[in-house]
Short mmCIF file of C-alpha atoms in Angstrom, two decimals:
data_model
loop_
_atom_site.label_atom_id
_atom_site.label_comp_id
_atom_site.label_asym_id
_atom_site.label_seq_id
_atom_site.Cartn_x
_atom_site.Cartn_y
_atom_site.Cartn_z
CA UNK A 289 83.31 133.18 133.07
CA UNK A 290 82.83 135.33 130.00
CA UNK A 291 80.02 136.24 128.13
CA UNK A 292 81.27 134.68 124.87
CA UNK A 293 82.72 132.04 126.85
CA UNK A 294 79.24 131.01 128.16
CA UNK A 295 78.22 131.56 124.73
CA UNK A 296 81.14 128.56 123.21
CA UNK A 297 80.07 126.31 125.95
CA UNK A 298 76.06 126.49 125.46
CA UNK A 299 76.80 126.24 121.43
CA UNK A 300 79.20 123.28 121.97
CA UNK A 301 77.48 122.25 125.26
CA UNK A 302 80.63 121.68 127.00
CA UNK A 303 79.75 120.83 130.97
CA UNK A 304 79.84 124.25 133.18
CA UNK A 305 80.72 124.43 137.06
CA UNK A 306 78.01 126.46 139.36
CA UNK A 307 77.92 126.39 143.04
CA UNK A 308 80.54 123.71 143.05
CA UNK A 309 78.24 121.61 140.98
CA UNK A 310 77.76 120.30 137.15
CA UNK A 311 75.65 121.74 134.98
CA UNK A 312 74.87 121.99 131.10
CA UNK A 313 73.62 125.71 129.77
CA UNK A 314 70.22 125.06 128.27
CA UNK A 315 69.38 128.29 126.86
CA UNK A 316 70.38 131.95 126.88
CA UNK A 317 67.52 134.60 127.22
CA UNK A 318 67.89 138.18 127.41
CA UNK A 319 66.06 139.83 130.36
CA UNK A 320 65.97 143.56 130.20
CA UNK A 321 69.81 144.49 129.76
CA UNK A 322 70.75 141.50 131.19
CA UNK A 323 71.82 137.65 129.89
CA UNK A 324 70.57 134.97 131.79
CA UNK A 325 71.53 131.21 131.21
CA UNK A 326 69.35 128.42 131.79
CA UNK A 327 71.03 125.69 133.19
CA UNK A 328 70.17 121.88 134.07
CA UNK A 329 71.92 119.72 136.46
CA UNK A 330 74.14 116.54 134.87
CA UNK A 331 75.24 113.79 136.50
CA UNK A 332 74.48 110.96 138.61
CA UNK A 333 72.08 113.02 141.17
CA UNK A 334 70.74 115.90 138.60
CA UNK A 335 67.12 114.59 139.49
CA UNK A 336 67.89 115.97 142.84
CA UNK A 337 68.56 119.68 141.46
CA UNK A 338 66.33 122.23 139.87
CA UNK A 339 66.97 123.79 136.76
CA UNK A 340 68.67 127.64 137.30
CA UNK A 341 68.87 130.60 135.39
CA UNK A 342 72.32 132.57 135.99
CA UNK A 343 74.68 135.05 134.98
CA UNK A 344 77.55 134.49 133.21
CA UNK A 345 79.86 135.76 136.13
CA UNK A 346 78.55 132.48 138.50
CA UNK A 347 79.59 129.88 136.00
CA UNK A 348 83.06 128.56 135.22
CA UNK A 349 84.53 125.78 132.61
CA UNK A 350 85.10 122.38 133.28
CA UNK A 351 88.89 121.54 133.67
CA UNK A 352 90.16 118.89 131.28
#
């Protein structure tokens, strides 16, 4: 995914893929030179994942 794409979906907080699993981006904070996006499990069994922090190049949009 995009930069600005990951940028949409945290503003809108449309439901991102990671690691073949569902997550919503939190927050956005800049690290150095780099972007890194909190994100927190949805779903059914999100009490069973942590909360991540990720690039913008591991997530990818939800398919309607």
């Amino acid at each position: 995914m995009l930069y600005s794409q990951a940028i949409k979906a945290l503003k809108e907080q449309t439901p991102v893929y990671c690691i073949g699993r569902k997550y919503r981006i939190k927050e956005n904070k800049v690290k150095s030179r780099y972007h890194v996006f909190v994100i927190e499990p949805i779903g059914p069994r999100a009490n069973q994942y942590e909360t991540l922090k990720v690039g913008a190049d591991s997530l990818e949009l939800m398919e309607d």
